[in-house]
Coordinates of C-alpha atoms in Angstrom, one line a residue:
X101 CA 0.0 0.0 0.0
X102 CA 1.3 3.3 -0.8
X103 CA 1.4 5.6 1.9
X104 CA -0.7 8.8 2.4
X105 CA 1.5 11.9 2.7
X106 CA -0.5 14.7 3.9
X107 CA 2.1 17.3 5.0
X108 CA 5.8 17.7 4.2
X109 CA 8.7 18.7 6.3
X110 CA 11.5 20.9 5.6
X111 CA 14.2 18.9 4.3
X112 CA 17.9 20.1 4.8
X113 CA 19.8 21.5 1.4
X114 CA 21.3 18.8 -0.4
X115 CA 25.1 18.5 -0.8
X116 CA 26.6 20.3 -3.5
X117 CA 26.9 18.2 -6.4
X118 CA 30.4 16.4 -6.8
X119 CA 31.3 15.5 -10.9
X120 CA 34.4 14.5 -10.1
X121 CA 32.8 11.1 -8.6
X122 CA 30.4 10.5 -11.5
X123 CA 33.1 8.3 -13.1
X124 CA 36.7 6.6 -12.1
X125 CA 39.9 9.0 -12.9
X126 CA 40.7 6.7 -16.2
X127 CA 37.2 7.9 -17.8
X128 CA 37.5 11.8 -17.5
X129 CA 36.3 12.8 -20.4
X130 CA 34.6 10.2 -21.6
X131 CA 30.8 11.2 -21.6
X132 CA 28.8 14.0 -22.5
X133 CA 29.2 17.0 -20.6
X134 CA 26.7 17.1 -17.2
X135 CA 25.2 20.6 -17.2
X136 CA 21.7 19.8 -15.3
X137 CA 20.5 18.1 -12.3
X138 CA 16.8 17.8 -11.7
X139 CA 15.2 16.5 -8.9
X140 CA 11.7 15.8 -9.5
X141 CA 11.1 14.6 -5.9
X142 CA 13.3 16.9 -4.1
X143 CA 10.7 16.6 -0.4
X144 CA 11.3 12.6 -0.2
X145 CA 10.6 11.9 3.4
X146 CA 13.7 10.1 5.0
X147 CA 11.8 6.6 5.4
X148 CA 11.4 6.4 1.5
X149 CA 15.7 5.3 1.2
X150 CA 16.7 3.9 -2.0
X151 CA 19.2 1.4 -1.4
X152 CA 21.3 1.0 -4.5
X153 CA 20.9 -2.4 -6.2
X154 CA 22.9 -3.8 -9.1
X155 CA 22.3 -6.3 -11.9
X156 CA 22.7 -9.8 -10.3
X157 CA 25.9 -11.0 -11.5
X158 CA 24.5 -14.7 -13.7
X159 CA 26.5 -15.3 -16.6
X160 CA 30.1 -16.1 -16.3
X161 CA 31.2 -15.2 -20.4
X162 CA 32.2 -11.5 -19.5
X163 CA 29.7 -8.9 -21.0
X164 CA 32.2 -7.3 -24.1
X165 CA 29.3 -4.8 -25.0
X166 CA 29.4 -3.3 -21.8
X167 CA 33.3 -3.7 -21.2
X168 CA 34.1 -2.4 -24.2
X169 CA 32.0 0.2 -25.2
X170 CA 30.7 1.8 -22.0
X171 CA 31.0 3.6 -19.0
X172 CA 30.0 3.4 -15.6
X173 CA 28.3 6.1 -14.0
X174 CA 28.0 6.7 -10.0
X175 CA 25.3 9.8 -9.6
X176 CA 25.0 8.9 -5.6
X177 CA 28.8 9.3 -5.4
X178 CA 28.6 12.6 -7.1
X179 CA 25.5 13.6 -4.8
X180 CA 23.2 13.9 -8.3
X181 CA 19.2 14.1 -7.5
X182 CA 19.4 10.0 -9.1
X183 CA 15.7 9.0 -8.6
X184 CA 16.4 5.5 -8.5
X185 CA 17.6 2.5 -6.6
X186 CA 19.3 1.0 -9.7
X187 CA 23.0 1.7 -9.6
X188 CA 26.0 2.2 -11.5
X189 CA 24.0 3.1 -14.8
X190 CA 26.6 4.0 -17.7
X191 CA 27.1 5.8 -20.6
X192 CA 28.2 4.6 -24.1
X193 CA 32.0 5.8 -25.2
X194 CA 31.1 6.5 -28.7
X195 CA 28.5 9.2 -27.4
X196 CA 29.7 11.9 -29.8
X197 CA 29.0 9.7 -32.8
X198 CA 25.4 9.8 -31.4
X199 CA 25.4 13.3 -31.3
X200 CA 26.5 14.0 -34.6
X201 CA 24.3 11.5 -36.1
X202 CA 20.8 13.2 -34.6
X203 CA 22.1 16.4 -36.0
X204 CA 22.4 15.6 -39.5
X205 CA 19.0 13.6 -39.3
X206 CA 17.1 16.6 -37.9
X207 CA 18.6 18.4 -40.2
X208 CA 17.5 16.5 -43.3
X209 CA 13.5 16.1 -41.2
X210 CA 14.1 20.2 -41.0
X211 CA 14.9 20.7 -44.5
X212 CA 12.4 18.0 -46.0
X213 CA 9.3 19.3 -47.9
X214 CA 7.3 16.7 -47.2
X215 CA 7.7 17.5 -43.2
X216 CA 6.7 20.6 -43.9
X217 CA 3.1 20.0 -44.2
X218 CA 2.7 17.0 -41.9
X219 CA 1.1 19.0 -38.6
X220 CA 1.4 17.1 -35.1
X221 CA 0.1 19.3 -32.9
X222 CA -1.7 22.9 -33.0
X223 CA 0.1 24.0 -36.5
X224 CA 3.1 22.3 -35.4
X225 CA 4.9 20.6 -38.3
X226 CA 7.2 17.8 -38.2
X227 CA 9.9 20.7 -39.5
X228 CA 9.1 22.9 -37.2
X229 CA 9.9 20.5 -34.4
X230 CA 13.0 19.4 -36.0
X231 CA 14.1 23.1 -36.2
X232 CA 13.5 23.7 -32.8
X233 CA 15.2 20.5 -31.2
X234 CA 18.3 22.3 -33.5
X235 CA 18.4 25.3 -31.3
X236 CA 21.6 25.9 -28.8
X237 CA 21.3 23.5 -26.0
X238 CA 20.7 20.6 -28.5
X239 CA 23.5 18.6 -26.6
X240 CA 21.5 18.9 -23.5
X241 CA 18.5 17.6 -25.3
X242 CA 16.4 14.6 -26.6
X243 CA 20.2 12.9 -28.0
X244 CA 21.3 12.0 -24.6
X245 CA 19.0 9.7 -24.0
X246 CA 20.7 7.0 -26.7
X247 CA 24.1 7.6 -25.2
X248 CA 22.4 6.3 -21.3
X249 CA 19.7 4.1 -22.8
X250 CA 21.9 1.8 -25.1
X251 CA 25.5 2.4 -23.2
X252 CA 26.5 -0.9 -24.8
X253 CA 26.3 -0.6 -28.1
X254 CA 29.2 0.1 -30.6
X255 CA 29.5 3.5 -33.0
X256 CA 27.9 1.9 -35.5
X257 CA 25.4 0.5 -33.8
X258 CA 24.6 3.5 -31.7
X259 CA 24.2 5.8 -34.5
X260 CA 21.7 3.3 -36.0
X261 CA 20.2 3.4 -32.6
X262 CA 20.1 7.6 -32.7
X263 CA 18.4 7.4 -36.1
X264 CA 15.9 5.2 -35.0
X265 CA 15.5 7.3 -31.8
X266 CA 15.0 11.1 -33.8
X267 CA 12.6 9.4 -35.8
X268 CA 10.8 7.7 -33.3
X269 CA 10.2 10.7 -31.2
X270 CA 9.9 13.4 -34.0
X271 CA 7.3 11.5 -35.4
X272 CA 5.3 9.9 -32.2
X273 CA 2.5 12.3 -33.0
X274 CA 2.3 11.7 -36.5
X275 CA 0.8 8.2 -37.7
X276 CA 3.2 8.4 -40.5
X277 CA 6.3 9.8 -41.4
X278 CA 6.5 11.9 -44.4
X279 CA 5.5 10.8 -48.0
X280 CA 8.2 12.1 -50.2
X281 CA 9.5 8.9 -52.4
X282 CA 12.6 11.0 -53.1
X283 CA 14.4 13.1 -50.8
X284 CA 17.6 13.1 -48.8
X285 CA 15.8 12.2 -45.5
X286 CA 14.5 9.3 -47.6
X287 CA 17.8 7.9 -49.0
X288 CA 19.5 8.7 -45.3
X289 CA 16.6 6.4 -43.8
X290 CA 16.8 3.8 -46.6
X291 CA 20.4 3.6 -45.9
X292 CA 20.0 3.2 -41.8
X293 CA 17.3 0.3 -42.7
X294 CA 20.2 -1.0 -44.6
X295 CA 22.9 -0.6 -42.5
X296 CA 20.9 -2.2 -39.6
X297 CA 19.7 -5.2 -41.5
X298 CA 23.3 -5.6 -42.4
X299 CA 24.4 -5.2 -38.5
X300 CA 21.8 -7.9 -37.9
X301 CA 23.9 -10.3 -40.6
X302 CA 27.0 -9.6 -38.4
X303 CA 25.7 -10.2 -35.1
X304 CA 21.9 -11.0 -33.5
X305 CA 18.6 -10.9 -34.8
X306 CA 17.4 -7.6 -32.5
X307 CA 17.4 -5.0 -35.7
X308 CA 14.7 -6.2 -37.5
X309 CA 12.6 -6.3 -34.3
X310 CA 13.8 -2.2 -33.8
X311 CA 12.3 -1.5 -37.3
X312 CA 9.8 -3.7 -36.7
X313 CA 8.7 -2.1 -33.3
X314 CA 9.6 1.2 -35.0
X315 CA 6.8 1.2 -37.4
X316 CA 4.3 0.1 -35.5
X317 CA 5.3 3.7 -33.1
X318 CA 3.4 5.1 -36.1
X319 CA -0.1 3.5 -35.2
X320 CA -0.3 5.9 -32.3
X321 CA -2.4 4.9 -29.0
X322 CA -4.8 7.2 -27.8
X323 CA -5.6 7.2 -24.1
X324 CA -9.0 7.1 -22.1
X325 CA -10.4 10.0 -20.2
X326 CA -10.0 8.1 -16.6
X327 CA -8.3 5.3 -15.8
X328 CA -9.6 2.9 -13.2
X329 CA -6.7 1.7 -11.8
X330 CA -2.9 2.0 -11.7
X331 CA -2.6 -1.1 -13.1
X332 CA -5.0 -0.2 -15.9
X333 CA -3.0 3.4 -16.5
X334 CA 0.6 1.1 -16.8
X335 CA -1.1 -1.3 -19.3
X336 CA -2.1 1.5 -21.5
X337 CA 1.4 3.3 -20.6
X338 CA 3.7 0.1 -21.5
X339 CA 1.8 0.6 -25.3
X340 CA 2.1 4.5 -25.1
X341 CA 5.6 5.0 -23.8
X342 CA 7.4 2.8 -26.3
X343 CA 9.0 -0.2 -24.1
X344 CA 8.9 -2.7 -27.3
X345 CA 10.9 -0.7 -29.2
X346 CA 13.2 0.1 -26.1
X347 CA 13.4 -3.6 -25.6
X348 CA 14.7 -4.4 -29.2
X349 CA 16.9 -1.4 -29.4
X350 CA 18.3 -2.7 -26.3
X351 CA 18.6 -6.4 -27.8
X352 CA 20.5 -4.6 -31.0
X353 CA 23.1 -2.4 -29.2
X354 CA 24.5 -5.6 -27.9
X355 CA 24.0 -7.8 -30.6
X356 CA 21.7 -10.5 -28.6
X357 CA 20.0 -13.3 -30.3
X358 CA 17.7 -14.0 -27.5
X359 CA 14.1 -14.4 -27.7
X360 CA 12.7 -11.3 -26.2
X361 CA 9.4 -13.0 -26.7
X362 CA 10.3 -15.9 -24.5
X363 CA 7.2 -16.2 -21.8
X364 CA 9.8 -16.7 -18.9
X365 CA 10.7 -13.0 -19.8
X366 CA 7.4 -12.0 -20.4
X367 CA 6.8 -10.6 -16.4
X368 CA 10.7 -9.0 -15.9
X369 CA 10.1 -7.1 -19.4
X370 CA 6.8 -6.1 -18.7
X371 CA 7.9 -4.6 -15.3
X372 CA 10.6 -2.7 -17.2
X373 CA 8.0 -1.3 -19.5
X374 CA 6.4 0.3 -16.4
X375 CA 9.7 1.6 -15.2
X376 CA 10.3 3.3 -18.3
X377 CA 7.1 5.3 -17.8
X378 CA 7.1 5.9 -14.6
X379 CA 10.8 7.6 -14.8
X380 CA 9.3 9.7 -17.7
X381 CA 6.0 10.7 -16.1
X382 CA 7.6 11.5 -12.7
X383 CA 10.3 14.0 -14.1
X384 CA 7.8 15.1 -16.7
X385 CA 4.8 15.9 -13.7
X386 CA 5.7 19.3 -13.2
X387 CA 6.2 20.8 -17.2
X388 CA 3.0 18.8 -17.9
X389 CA 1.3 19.9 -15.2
X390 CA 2.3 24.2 -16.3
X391 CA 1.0 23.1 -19.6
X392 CA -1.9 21.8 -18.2
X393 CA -2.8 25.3 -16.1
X394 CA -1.5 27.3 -18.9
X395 CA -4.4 25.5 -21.3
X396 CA -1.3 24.6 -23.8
X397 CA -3.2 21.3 -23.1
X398 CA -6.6 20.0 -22.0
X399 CA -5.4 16.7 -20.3
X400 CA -3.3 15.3 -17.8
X401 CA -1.9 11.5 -18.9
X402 CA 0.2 11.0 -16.0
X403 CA 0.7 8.6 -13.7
X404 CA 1.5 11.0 -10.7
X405 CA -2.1 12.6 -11.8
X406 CA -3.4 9.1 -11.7
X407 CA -2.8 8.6 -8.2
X408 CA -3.6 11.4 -7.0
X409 CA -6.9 11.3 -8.4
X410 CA -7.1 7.6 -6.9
X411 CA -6.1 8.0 -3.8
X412 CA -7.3 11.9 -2.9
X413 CA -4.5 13.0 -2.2
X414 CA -4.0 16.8 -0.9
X415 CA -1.2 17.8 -3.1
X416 CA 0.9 17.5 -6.2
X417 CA 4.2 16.8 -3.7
X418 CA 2.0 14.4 -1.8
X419 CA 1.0 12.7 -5.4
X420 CA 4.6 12.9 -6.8
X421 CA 5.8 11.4 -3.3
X422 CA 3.7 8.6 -3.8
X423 CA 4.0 7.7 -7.5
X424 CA 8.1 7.8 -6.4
X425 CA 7.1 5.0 -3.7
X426 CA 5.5 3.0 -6.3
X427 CA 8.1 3.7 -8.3
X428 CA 10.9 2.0 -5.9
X429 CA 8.0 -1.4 -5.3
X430 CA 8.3 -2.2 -9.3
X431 CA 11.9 -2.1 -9.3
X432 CA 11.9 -4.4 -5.7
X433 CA 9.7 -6.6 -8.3
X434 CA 12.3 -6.2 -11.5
X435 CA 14.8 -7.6 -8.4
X436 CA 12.8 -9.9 -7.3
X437 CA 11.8 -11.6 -10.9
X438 CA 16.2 -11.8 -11.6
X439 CA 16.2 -13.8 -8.7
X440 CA 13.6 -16.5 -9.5
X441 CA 14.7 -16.5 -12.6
X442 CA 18.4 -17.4 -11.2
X443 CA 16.9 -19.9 -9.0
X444 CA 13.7 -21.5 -11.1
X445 CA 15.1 -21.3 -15.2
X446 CA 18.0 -22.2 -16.8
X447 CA 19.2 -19.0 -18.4
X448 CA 21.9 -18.9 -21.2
X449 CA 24.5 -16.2 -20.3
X450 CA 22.9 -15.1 -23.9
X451 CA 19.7 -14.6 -22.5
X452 CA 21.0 -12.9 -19.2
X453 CA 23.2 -10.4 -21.0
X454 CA 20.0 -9.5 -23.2
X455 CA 18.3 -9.1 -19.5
X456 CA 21.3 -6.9 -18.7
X457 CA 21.0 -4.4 -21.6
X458 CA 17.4 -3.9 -20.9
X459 CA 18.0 -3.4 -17.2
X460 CA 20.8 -0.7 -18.1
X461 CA 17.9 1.0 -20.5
X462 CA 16.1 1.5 -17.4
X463 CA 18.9 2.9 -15.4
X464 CA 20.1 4.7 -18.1
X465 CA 16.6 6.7 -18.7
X466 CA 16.7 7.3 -15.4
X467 CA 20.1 8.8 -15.8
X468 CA 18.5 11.0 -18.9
X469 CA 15.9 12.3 -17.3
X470 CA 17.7 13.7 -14.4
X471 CA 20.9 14.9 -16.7
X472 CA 18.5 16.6 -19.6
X473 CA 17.5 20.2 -19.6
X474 CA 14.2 18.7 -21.3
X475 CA 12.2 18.4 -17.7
X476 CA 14.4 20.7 -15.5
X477 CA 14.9 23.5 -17.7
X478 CA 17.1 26.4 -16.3
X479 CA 16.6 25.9 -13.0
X480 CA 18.5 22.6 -12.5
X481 CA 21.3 24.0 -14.2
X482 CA 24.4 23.1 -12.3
X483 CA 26.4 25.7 -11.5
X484 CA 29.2 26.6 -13.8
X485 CA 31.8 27.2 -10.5
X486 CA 31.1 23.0 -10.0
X487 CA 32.3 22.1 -13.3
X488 CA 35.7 20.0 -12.3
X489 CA 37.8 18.2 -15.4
X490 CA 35.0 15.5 -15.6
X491 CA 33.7 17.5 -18.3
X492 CA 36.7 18.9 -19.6
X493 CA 36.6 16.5 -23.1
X494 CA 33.4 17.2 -24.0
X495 CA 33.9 21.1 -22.9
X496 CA 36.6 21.2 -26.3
X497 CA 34.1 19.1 -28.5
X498 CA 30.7 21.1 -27.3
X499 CA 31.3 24.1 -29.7
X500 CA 32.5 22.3 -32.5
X501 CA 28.8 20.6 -31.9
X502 CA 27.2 23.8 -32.1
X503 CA 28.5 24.9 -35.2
X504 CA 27.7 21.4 -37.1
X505 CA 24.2 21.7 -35.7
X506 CA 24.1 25.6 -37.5
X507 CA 26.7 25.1 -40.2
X508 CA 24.3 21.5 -41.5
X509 CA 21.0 23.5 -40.5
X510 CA 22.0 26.8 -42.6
X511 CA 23.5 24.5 -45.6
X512 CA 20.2 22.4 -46.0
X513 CA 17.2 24.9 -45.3
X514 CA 18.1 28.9 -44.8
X515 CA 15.9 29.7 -43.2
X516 CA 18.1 28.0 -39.6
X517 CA 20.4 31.5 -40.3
X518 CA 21.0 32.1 -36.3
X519 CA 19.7 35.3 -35.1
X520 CA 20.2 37.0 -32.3
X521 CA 21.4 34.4 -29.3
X522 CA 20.8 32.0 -32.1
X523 CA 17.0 32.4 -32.1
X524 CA 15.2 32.5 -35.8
X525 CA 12.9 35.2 -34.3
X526 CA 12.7 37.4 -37.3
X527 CA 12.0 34.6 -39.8
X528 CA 9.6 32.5 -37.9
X529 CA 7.0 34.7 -35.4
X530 CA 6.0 31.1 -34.2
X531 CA 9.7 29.5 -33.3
X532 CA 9.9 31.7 -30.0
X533 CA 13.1 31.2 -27.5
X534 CA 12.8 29.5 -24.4
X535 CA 12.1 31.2 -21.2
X536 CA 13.9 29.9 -18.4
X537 CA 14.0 26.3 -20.1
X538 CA 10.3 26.3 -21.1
X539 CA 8.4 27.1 -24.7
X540 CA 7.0 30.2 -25.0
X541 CA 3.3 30.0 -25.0
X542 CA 2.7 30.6 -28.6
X543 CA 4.0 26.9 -29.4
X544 CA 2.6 25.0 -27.2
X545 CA 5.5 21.9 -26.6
X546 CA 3.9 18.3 -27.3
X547 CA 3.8 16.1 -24.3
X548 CA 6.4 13.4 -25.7
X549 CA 8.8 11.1 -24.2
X550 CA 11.7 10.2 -25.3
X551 CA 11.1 6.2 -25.1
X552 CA 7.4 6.8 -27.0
X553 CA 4.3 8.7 -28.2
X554 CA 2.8 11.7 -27.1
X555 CA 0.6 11.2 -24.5
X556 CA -2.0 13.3 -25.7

């Protein structure tokens, strides 16, 4: 039973936040540069602890994906607002390849003609959102999340994974992407469907089911006016928030041929789906919920709404309090499945590295949410003064970023000329700057998640 919280107590300032202990000396440098910290849940009463808890150690062939390619992160070390009792998540090494792969593909969805006239949301076109996830800031954007999600996947894989992941979320409004039979974006895409396919020829069968899973993103799900049930919200929530294609991206960046429809994983994978969008709807709570008061939207698909409609709670921290306690009960159950499946089925190592890489999704969306300036906005900027040399590689790269993002944008559509502070202001009235981290209220910002559709 969740409990009631009906009034809050002044918590103590948190510790400042400590970079230097994110990652071991050796790996300075070696992911993306941390410029936020959001705490969604920042009154947690002292009895809700999360104890750290770490993928049981089942397989004895050594996991290469994740000892080659990744990273291992330690937000409670460095005092980071880490929502979650899943430790050490990581980050992939080949992180800038990532990055400069979702910049050329927004480009070419900015430039297309066809995305032009393909509206998602309130004369919101598929360009127009692709222009605005271009702006400055873009590294602390919607890319990050394949460089936590998919930590073990190669550069080639990962920046078949950050294709996939640009189109999944520019287009989870749209019920299909644009039309045009010949275009660059359409070559570009042909060629990732290729290059995957080819991937899946090299190593593992998990590509076609991320295209496959991909695709069917475009049949979008559409949400009821109440749910009964928090069990009812998740089912509708594991559909809406994208966990099948999660899974199989998951099952590609490592190059798994194990049955990810196998009914002894059917419980541990389903649980992960609802961790996914819980993460999401928790960090999410508060921007949604400004929206939602503004009238930039007329409903609230959230599970922190949810239960606070279902159990009466008195307040939105109360409500966000609880959904944080549910929160920590379904990963107790992802735990708890690993172990009976240690002790009651005969696993592969195969099939318990493929658990693995889903597991680190989890962790590692966590790890997004909290790191993004997507939920946070300005105000869980870190200070610039607490910057130590864990950033200092991607501090030389982060400009060079910038001007690929405007140097691509300008050469494919001219009408990304940076203005003043890099805003298109004077060419497009509706593609106003952010204010403190959030969308001016003449485009209203779709409810999306990173990991799936819009909500809405």
């Amino acid at each position: 039973m969740i409990p009631i919280v009906k009034q809050l107590s002044p918590r103590p300032s948190p510790e400042p936040v400590n970079l230097e202990k994110l990652v071991v000396p050796q790996n300075i440098g070696k992911i993306p540069k941390v410029n936020y910290a959001y705490d969604p849940v920042p009154n947690v009463p002292s009895y809700l602890h999360a104890s750290p808890m770490i993928f049981p150690n089942r397989h004895i062939k050594s996991n290469d994906a994740i000892r080659l390619n990744a990273v291992p992160l330690y937000p409670h070390e460095a005092r980071l607002p880490y929502r979650s009792s899943f430790g050490v998540p990581h980050g992939a090494r080949a992180w800038e390849a990532n990055f400069h792969t979702s910049v050329k593909l927004l480009g070419l969805l900015a430039a297309d003609k066809s995305a032009a006239d393909v509206e998602v949301d309130r004369g919101i076109t598929i360009a127009k959102l692709a222009r605005k996830e271009l702006r400055p800031g873009i590294e602390n954007g919607i890319m990050l999340a394949t460089a936590y999600m998919f930590p073990g996947a190669n550069q080639r894989r990962i920046e078949l994974i950050a294709a996939s992941m640009i189109y999944y979320f520019i287009f989870d409004d749209s019920r299909e992407p644009p039309s045009s039979t010949a275009s660059d974006l359409k070559r570009y895409m042909d060629g990732v469907v290729r290059a995957v396919e080819e991937e899946d020829r090299i190593s593992g069968n998990g590509g076609t089911e991320m295209l496959n899973t991909l695709r069917a993103a475009f049949r979008c799900v559409h949400p009821e006016k109440d749910f009964q049930s928090i069990s009812h919200y998740q089912s509708f929530r594991n559909l809406n928030i994208g966990a099948a294609f999660v899974i199989a991206a998951a099952k590609f960046s490592i190059g798994s041929n194990a049955n990810a429809s196998d009914p002894r994983f059917a419980r541990y994978l389903s649980f992960i789906g609802d961790h996914l969008g819980l993460i999401n709807d928790i960090h999410s709570y508060d921007k949604e919920l400004r929206a939602f008061e503004c009238g930039d939207t007329s409903d609230m698909i959230n599970v922190v709404a949810v239960i606070k409609r279902l159990m009466s709670l008195p307040s939105h921290d109360a409500a966000k309090i609880a959904s944080y306690t549910y929160l920590l009960q379904v990963e107790a159950w992802i735990m708890e499945e690993l172990e009976y499946l240690a002790v009651y089925e005969h696993l592969t190592d195969e099939e318990w590295l493929f658990l693995e890489a889903c597991f680190l999704s989890a962790a590692g969306n966590t790890f997004f949410c909290m790191v993004s300036a997507r939920y946070g906005g300005e105000a869980a900027r870190i200070d610039l003064g607490m910057q130590p040399n864990i950033n200092g590689h991607a501090a030389k790269t982060d400009p060079e970023l910038q001007r690929q993002v405007h140097g691509y944008a300008a050469k494919t559509n001219p009408e990304l000329q940076p203005q003043v502070n890099g805003c298109a202001a004077k060419i497009d009235s509706d593609w106003q700057p952010h204010i403190n981290g959030h969308a001016a209220k003449t485009i209203p910002e779709p409810q999306h998640d990173i990991a799936g559709h819009d909500k809405n």
